[in-house]
PDB file of C-alpha atoms and ligand atoms in Angstrom:
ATOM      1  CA  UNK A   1     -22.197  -1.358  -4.040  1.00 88.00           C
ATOM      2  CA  UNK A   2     -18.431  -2.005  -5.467  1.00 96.00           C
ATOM      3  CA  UNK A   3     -16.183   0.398  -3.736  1.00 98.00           C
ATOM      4  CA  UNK A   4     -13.540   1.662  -6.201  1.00 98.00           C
ATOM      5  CA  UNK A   5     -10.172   1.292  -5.592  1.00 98.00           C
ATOM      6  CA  UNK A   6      -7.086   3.858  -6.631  1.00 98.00           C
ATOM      7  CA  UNK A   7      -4.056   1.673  -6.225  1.00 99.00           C
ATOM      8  CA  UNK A   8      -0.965   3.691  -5.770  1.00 98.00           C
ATOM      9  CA  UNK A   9       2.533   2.084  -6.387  1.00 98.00           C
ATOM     10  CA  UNK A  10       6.557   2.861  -6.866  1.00 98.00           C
ATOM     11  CA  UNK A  11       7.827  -0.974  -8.121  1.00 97.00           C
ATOM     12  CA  UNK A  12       7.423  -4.632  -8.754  1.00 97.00           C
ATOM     13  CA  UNK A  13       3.601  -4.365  -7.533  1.00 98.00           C
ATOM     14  CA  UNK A  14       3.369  -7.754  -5.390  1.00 98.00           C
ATOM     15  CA  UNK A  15       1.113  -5.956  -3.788  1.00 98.00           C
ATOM     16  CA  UNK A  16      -1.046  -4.809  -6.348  1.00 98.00           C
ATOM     17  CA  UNK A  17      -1.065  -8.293  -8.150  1.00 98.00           C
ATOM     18  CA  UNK A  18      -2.515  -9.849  -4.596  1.00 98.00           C
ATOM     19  CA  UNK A  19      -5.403  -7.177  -4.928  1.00 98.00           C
ATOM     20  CA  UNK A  20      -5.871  -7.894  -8.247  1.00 98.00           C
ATOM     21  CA  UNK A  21      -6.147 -11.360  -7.937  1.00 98.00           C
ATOM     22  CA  UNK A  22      -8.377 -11.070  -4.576  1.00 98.00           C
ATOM     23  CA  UNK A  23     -10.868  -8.816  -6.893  1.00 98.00           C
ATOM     24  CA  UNK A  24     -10.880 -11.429  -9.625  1.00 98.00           C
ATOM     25  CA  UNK A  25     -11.403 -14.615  -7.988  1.00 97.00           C
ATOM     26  CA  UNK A  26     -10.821 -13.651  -4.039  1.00 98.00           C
ATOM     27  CA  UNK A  27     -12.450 -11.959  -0.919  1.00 98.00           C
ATOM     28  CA  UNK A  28     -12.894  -8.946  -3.000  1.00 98.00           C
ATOM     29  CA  UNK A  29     -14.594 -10.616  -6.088  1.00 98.00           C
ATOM     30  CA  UNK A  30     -17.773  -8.424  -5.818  1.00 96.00           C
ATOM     31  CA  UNK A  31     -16.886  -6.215  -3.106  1.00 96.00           C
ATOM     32  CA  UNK A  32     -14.327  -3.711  -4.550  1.00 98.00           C
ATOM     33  CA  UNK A  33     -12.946  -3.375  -7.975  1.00 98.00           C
ATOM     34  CA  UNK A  34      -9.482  -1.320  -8.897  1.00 98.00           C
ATOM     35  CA  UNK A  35     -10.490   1.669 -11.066  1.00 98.00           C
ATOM     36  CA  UNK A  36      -6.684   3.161 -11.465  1.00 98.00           C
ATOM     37  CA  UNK A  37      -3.068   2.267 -10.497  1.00 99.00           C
ATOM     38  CA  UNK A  38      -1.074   5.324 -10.328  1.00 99.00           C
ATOM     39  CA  UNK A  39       2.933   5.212 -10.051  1.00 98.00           C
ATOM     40  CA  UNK A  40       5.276   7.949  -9.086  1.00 98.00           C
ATOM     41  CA  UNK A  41       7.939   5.518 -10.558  1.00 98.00           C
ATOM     42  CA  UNK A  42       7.130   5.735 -14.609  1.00 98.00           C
ATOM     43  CA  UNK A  43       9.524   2.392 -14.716  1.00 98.00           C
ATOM     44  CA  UNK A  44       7.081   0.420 -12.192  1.00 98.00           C
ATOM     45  CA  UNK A  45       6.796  -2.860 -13.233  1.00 98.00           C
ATOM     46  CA  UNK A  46       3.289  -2.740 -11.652  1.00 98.00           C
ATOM     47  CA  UNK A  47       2.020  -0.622 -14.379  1.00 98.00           C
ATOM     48  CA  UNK A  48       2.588  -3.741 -16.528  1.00 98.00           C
ATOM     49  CA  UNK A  49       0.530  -5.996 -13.817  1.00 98.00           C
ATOM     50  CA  UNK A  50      -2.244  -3.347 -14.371  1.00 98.00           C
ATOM     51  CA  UNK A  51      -2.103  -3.088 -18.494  1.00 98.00           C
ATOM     52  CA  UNK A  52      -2.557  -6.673 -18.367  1.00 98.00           C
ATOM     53  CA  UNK A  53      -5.839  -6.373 -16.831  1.00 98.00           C
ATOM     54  CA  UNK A  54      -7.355  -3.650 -18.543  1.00 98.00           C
ATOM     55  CA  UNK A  55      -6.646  -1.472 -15.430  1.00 98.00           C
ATOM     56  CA  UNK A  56      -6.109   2.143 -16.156  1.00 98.00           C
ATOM     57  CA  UNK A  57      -2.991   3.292 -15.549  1.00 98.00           C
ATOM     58  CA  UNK A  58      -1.430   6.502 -14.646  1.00 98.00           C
ATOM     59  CA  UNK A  59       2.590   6.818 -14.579  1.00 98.00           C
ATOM     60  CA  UNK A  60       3.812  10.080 -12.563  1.00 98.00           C
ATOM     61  CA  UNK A  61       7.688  10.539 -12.683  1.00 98.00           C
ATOM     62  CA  UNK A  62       8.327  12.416  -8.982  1.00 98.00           C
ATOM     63  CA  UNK A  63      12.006  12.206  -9.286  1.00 98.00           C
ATOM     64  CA  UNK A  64      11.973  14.692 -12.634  1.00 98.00           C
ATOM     65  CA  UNK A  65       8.578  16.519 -11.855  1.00 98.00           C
ATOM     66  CA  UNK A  66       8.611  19.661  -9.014  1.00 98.00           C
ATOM     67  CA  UNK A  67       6.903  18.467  -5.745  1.00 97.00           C
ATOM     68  CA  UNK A  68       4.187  20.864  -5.656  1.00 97.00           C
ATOM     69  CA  UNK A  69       3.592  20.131  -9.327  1.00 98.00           C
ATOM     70  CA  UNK A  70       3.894  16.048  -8.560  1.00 98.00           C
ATOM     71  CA  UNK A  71       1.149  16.791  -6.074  1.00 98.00           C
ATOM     72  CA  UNK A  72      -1.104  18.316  -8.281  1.00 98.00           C
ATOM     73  CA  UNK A  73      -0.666  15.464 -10.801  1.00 98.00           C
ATOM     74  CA  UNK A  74      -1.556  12.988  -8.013  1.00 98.00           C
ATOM     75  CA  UNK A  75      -4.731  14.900  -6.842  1.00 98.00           C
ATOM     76  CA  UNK A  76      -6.188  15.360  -9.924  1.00 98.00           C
ATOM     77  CA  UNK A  77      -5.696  11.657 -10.762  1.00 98.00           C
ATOM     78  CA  UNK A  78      -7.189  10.417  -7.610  1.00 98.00           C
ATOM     79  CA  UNK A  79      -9.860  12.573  -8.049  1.00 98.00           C
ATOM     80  CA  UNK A  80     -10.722  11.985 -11.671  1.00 98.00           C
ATOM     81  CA  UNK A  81     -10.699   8.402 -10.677  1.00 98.00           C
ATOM     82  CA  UNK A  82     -13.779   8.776  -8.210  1.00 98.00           C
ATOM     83  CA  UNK A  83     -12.131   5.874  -6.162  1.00 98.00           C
ATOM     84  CA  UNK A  84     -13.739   5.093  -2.549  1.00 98.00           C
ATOM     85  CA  UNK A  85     -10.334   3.869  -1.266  1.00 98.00           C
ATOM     86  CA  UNK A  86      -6.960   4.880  -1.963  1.00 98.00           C
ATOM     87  CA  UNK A  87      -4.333   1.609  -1.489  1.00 98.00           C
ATOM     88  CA  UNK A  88      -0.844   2.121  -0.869  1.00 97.00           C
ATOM     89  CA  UNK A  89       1.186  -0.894  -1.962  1.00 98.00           C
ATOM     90  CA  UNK A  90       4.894  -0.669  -1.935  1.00 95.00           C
ATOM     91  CA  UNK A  91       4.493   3.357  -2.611  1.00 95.00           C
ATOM     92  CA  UNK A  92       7.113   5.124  -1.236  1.00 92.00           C
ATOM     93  CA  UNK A  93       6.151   8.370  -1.063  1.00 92.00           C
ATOM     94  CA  UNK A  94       4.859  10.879   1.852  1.00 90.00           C
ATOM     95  CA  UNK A  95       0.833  11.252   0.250  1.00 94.00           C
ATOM     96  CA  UNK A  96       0.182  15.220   0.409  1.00 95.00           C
ATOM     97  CA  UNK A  97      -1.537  16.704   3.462  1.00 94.00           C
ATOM     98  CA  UNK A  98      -4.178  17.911   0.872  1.00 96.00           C
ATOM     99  CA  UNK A  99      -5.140  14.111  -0.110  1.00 97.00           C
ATOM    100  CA  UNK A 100      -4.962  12.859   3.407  1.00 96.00           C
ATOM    101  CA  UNK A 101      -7.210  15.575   4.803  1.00 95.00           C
ATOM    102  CA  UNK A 102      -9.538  15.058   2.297  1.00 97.00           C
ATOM    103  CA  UNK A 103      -9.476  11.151   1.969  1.00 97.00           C
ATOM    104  CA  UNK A 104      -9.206  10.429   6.254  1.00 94.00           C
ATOM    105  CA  UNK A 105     -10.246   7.160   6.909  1.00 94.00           C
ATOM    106  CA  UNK A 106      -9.602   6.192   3.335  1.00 97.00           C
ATOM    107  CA  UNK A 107      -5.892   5.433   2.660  1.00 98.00           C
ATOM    108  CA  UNK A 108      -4.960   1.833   3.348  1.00 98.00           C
ATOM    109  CA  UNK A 109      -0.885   1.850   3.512  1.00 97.00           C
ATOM    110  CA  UNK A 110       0.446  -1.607   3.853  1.00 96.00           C
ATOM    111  CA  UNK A 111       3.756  -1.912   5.754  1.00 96.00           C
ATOM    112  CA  UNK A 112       6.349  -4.860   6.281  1.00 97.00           C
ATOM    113  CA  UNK A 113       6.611  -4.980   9.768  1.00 98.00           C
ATOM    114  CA  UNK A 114       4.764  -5.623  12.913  1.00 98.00           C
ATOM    115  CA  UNK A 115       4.093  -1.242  13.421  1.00 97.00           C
ATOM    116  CA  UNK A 116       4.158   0.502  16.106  1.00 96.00           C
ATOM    117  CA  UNK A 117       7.834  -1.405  15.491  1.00 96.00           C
ATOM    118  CA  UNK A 118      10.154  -0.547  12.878  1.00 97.00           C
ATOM    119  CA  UNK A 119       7.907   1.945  11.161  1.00 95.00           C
ATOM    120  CA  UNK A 120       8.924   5.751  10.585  1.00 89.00           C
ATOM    121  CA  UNK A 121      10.861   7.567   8.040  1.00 86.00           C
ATOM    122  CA  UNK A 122      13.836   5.673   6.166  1.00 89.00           C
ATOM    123  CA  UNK A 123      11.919   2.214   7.219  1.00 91.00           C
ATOM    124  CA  UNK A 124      10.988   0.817   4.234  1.00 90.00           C
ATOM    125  CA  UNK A 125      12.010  -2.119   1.984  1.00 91.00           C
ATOM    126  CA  UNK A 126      15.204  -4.152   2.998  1.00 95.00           C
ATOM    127  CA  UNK A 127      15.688  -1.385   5.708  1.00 97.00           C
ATOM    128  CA  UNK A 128      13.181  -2.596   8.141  1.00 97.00           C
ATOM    129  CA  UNK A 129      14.033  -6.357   7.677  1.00 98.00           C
ATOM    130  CA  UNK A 130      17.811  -5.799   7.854  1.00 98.00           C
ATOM    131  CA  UNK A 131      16.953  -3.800  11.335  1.00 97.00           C
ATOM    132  CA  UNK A 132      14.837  -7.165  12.333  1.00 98.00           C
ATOM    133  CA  UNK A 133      17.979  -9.384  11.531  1.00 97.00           C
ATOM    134  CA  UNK A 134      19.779  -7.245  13.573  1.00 97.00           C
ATOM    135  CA  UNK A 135      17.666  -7.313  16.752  1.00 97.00           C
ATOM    136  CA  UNK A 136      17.647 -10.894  16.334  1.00 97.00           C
ATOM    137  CA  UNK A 137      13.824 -10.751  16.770  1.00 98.00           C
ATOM    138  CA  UNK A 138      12.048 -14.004  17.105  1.00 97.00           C
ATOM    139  CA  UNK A 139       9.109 -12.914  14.653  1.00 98.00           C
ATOM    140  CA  UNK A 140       8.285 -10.290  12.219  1.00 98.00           C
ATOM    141  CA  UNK A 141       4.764  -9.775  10.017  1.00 98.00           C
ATOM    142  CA  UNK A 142       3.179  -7.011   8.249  1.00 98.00           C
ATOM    143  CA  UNK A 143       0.774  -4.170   8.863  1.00 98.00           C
ATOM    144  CA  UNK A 144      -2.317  -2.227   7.382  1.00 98.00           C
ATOM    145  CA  UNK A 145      -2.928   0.867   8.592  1.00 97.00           C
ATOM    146  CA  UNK A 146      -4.971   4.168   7.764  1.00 97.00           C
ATOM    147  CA  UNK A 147      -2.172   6.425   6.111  1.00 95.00           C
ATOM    148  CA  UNK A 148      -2.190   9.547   7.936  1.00 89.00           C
ATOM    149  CA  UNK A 149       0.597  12.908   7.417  1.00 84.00           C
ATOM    150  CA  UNK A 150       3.538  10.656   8.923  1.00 84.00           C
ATOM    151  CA  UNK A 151       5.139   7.163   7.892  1.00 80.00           C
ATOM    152  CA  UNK A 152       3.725   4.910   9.231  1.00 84.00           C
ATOM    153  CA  UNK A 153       1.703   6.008  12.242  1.00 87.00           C
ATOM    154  CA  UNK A 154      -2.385   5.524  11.350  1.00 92.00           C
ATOM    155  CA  UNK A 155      -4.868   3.474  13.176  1.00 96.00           C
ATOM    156  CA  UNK A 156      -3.704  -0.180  12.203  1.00 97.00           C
ATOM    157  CA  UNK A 157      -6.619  -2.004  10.704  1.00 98.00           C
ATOM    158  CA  UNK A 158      -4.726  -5.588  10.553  1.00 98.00           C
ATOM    159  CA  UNK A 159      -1.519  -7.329  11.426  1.00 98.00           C
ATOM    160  CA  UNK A 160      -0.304 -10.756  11.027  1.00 98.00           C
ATOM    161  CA  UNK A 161       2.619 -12.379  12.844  1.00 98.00           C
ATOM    162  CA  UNK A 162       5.114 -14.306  10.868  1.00 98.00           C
ATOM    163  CA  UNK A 163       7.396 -16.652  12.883  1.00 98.00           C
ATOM    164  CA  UNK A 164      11.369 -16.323  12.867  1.00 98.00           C
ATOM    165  CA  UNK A 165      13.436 -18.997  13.173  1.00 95.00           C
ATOM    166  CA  UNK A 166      16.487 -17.138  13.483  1.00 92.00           C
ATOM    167  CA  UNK A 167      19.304 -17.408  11.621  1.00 93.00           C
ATOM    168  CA  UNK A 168      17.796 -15.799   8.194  1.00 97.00           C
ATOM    169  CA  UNK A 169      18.943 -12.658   6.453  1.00 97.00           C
ATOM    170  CA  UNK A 170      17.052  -9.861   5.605  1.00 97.00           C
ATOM    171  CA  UNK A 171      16.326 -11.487   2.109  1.00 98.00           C
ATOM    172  CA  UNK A 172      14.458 -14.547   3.405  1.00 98.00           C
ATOM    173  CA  UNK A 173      12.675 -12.080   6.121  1.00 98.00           C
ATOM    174  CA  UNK A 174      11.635 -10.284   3.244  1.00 98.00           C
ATOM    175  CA  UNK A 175      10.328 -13.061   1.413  1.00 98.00           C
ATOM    176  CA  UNK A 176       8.481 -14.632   4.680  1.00 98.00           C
ATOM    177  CA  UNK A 177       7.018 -10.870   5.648  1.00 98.00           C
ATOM    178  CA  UNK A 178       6.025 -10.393   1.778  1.00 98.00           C
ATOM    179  CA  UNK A 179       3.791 -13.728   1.425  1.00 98.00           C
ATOM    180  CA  UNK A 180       1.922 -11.926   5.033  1.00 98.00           C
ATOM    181  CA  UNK A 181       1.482  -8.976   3.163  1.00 98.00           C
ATOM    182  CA  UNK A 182      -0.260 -10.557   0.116  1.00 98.00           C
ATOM    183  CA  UNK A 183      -2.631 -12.233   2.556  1.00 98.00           C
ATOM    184  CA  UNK A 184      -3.508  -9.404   4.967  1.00 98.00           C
ATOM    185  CA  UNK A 185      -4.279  -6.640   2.596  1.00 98.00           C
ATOM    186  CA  UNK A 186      -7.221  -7.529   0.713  1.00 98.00           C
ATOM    187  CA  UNK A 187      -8.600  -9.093   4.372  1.00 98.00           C
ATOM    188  CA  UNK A 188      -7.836  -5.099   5.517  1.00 98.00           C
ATOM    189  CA  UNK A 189      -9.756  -3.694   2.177  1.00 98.00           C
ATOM    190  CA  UNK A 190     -12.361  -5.607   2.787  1.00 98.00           C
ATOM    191  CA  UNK A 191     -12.678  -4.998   6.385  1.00 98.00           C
ATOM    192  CA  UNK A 192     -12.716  -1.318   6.084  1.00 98.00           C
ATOM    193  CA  UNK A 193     -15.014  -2.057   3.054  1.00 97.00           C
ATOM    194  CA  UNK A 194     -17.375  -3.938   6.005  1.00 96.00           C
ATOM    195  CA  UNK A 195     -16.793  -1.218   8.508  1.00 95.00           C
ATOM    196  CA  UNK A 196     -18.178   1.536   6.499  1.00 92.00           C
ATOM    197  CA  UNK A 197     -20.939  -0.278   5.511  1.00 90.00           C
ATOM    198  CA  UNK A 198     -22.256  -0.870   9.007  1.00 90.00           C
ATOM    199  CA  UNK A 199     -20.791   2.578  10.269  1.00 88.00           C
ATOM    200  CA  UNK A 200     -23.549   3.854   7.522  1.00 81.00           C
TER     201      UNK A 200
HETATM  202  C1  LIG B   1       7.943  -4.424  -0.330  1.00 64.32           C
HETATM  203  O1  LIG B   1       9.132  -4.233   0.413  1.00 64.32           O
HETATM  204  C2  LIG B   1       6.787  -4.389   0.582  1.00 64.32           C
HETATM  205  O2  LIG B   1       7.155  -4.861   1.842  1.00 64.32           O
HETATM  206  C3  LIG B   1       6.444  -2.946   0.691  1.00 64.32           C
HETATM  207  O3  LIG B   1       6.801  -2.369  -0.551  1.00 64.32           O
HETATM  208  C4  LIG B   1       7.783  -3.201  -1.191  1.00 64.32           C
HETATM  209  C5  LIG B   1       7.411  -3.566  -2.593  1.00 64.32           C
HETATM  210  O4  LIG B   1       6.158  -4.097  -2.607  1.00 64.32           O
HETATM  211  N1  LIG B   1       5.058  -2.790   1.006  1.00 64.32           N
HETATM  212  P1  LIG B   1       5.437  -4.418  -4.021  1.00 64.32           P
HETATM  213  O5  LIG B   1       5.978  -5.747  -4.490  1.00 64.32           O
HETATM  214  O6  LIG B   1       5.801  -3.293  -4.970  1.00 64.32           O
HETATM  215  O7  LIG B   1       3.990  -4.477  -3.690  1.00 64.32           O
END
């Protein structure tokens, strides 16, 4: 049975496009289709990666709509979606208690770094790899995890290493950790995908 997927997103959508792509002509091609991409960012390039498949789109706009009212917004979206999974890719926002109560075991947050490292609130984007650079670490990579009510802390469901020569900035980290991303989280959608199925 195709598991639905709500994709949730703030920007560019990299992230999205990789899942798109994987449920086109990828891993996912028969195993999961995306049934919604919602954005808390109405300026979210991703919404345009979405229009251009057909994908229904929802555009929230957190930074001029009242938190509990935001919430609501996002609920009832989710909801009226009927999606199996929810995928966070390159959202930035904390997802409401109510959603991860009632979706446990069913939020897929993708992260750039190798967690439990350099996870946790204010690590996100260039923050994390410019925190890398710093420590002069010798490799980097990215992370799925189940989203629970903190940043960053859920049961990781895949990681991939991503070597380091040293001497980059946090750009070319970025760039490096990015391409791991792409990879790893349609291999973690459809693991979870696999995992419920036998679990059933
Ligand atoms: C990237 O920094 C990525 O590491 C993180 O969110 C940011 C934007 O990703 N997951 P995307 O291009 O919007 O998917």
């Amino acid at each position: 049975m195709i598991k639905k997927l709500a994709v949730l997103i703030s920007g560019n959508g990299s992230n999205l496009q990789a899942i798109i792509n994987s449920t086109k002509s990828g891993i996912l091609n028969g195993f999961a289709e995306i049934v919604v991409v919602i954005s808390n960012n109405p300026q979210a390039y991703g919404l345009e990666r979405a229009k251009k498949e057909n994908i229904k789109t929802v555009a929230l706009d957190s930074k001029n709509t009242e938190t509990e009212k935001y919430d609501q917004q996002l609920y009832r979206a989710i909801k009226e979606s009927d999606a199996d999974l929810i995928c966070l890719a390159g959202y930035l926002k904390k997802v409401p208690e109510k959603i991860v109560k009632e979706y446990k075991s069913r939020i897929l947050n993708i992260h750039p770094a190798l967690l439990p490292k350099y996870g946790g609130k204010g690590m996100y984007g260039h923050h994390v790899h410019e925190a890398v650079v710093k420590n002069k670490e010798k490799k980097s990579g990215a992370t799925v995890h189940f989203a629970d009510e903190n940043y960053d802390t859920g049961n990781i469901i895949l990681q991939q290493e991503v070597a380091l020569e040293g001497g980059e900035n946090h750009e070319e980290v970025a760039r490096k950790v990015l391409l791991i991303e792409h990879e790893i989280f349609p291999k973690a959608i459809k693991k979870v995908i696999e995992d419920k199925e036998k679990n059933n």
